[in-house]
XYZ file of C-alpha atoms in Angstrom:
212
model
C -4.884 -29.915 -7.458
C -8.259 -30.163 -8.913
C -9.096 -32.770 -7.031
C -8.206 -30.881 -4.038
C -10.650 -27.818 -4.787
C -13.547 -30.676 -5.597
C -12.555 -32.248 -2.088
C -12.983 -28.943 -0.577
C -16.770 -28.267 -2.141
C -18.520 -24.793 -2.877
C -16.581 -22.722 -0.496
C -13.472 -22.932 -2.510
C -14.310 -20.992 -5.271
C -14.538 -18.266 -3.022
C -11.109 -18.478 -1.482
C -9.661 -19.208 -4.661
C -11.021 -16.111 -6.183
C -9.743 -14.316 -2.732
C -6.451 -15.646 -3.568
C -6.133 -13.835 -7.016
C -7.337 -10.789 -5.945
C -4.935 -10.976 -2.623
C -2.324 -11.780 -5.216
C -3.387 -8.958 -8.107
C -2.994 -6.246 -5.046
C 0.679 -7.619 -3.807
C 1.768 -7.334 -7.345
C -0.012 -3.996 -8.356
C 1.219 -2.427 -4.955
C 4.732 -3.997 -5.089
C 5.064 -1.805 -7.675
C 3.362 1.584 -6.931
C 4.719 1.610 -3.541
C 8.945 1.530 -5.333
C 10.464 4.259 -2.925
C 12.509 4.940 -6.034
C 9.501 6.238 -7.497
C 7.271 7.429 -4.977
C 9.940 9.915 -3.557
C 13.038 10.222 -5.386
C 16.212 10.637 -4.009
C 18.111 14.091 -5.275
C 14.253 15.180 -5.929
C 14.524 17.795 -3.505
C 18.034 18.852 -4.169
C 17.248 19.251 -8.398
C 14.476 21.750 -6.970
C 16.204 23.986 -4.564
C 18.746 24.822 -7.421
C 16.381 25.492 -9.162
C 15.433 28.274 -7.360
C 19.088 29.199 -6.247
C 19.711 29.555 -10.159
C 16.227 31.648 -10.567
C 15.091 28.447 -12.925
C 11.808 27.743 -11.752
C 9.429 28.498 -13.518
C 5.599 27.817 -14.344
C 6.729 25.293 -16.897
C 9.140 23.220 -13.988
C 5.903 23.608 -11.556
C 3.892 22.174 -14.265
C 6.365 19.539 -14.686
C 6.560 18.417 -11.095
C 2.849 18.510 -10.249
C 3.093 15.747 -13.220
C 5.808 13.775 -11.559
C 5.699 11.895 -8.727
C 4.045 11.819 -5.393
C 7.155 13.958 -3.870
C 7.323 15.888 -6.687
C 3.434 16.822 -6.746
C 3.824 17.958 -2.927
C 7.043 20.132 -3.499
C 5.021 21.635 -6.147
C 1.898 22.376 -3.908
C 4.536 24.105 -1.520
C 6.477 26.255 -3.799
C 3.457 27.529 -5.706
C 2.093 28.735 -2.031
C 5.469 29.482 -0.705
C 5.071 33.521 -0.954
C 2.141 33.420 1.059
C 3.725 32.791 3.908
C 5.112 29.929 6.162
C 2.010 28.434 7.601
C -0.280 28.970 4.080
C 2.853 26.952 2.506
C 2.790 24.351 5.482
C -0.744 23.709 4.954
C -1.063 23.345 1.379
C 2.008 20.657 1.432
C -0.171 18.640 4.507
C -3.194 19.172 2.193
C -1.673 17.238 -1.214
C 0.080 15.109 1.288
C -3.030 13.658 2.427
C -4.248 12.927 -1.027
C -0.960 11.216 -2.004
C -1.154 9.280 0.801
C -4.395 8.096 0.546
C -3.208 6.806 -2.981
C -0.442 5.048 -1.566
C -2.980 2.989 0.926
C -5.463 2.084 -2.032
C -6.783 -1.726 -2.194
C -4.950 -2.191 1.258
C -8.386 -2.140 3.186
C -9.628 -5.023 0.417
C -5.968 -7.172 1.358
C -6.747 -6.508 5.059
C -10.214 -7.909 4.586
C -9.298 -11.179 2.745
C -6.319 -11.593 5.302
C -9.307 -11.540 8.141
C -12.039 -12.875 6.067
C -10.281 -16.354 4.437
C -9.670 -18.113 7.960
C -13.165 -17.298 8.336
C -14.121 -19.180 5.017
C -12.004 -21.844 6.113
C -13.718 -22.226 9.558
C -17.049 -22.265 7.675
C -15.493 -25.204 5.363
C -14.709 -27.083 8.537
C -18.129 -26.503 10.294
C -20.058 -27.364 7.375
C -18.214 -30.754 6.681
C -17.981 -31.796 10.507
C -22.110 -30.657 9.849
C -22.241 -33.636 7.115
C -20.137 -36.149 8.754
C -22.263 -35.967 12.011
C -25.768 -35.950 9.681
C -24.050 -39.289 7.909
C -23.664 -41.236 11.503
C -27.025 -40.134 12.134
C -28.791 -41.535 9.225
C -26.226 -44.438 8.512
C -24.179 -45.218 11.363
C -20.319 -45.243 11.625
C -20.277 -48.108 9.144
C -19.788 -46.366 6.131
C -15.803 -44.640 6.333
C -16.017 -43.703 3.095
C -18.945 -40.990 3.255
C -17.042 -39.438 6.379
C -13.399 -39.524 5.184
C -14.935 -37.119 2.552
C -16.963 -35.304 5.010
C -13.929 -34.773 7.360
C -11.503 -34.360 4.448
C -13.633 -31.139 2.828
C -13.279 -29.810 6.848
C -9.529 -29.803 6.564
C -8.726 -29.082 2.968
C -11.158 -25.723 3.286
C -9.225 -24.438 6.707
C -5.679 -24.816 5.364
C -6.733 -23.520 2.292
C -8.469 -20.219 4.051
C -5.041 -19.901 6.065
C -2.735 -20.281 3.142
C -4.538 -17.559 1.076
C -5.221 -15.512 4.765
C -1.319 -16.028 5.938
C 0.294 -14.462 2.768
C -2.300 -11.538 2.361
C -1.881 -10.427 6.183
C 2.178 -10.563 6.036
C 2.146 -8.349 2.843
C -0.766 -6.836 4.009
C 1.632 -5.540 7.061
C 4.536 -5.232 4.840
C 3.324 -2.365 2.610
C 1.831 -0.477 5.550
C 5.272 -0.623 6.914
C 6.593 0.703 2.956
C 4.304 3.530 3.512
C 5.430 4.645 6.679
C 9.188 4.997 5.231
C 8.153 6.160 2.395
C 5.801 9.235 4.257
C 8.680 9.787 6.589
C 11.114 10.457 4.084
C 8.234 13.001 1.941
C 7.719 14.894 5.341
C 11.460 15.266 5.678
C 11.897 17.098 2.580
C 8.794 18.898 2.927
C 10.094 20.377 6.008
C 13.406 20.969 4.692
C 11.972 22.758 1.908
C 9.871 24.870 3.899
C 12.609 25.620 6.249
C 14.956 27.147 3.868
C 12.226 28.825 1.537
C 11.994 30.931 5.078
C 15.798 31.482 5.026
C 15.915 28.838 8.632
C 18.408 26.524 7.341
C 20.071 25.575 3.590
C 19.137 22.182 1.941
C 22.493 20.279 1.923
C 23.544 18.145 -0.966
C 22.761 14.571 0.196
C 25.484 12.951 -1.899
C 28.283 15.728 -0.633
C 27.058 16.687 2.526
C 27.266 20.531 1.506
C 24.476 23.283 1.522
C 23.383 23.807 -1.718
């Protein structure tokens, strides 16, 4: 392996060190982006019977504007909830977009090494076609040995750029597509809760299938 990255000259170090950090986001956001955690299921149900049983209080607010990212949006709604409808509407959109700018953090920097390692890799492969072509200049085709390394640092560099860019660009597209569930199933609870603070419709139980 060693060998490999000394084959491949300077340019390595940089796609090695874009291959930890591609790999420190996957991890870090594999985690943060648990559906489990993000929005809870039952979340939403807990709450309304809460207020069906007069239970919430300043204390439960306080406790869900500390819990998670559905919890924190619930919150912003109830605690605006007597001020009408579209005050209640727009303070939920408002956290929302906060909480979901959270959700897409370090994604930009995994998009960028997804684009920017083939790149490195192409540079690799430019610059080592670059020597082998200055070798035939100054000592002919003669010597195989000088361009064998000079075409082996042009291959080694690409595949490396595309094994670090292939992996960051599928997970890349994998946690966008997390993030879109995961808002989907925020703004359908949102809405429910708005709905039936207005008296529109009742929240129904998810796991019986009755109105709460």
């Amino acid at each position: 392996m060693l060998e490999l990255v000394k084959a491949g000259g300077w340019l390595m170090l940089p796609i090695i060190m874009s291959s930890i950090i591609a790999m420190a986001i996957c991890v870090e956001r594999f985690l943060k982006l648990n559906p489990d955690k993000v929005a809870p299921r039952g979340l939403l149900n807990q709450v309304w019977a809460w207020l069906q049983n007069k239970q919430l209080d300043a204390e439960k607010l306080r406790e869900l504007r500390r819990g998670s990212p559905l919890a924190r949006i619930l919150a912003a709604g109830l605690a605006n909830a007597k001020h009408g409808r579209e005050i209640m509407k727009e303070s939920i959109e408002d956290t929302a977009s906060h909480i979901i700018h959270d959700l897409e953090r370090y994604l930009n920097a995994l998009g960028t090494i997804a684009a920017v390692a083939p790149l490195l890799g192409l540079l690799g492969t430019v610059l080592g076609m670059i020597r082998v072509f200055t070798e035939i200049m100054v000592q002919g085709t003669g010597n195989a040995g000088v361009l064998a390394g000079g075409i082996s640092e042009a291959l080694i560099t690409t595949a490396s750029g595309l094994c670090v860019a292939i992996p960051a660009l599928v997970m890349h597209r994998y946690f966008l597509r997390r993030i879109d569930e995961i808002v989907v199933t925020m703004e359908q609870d949102a809405i429910k809760l708005i709905n039936a603070m207005h008296g529109e419709v009742q929240i129904k139980d998810s796991s019986s299938g009755k109105a709460s």
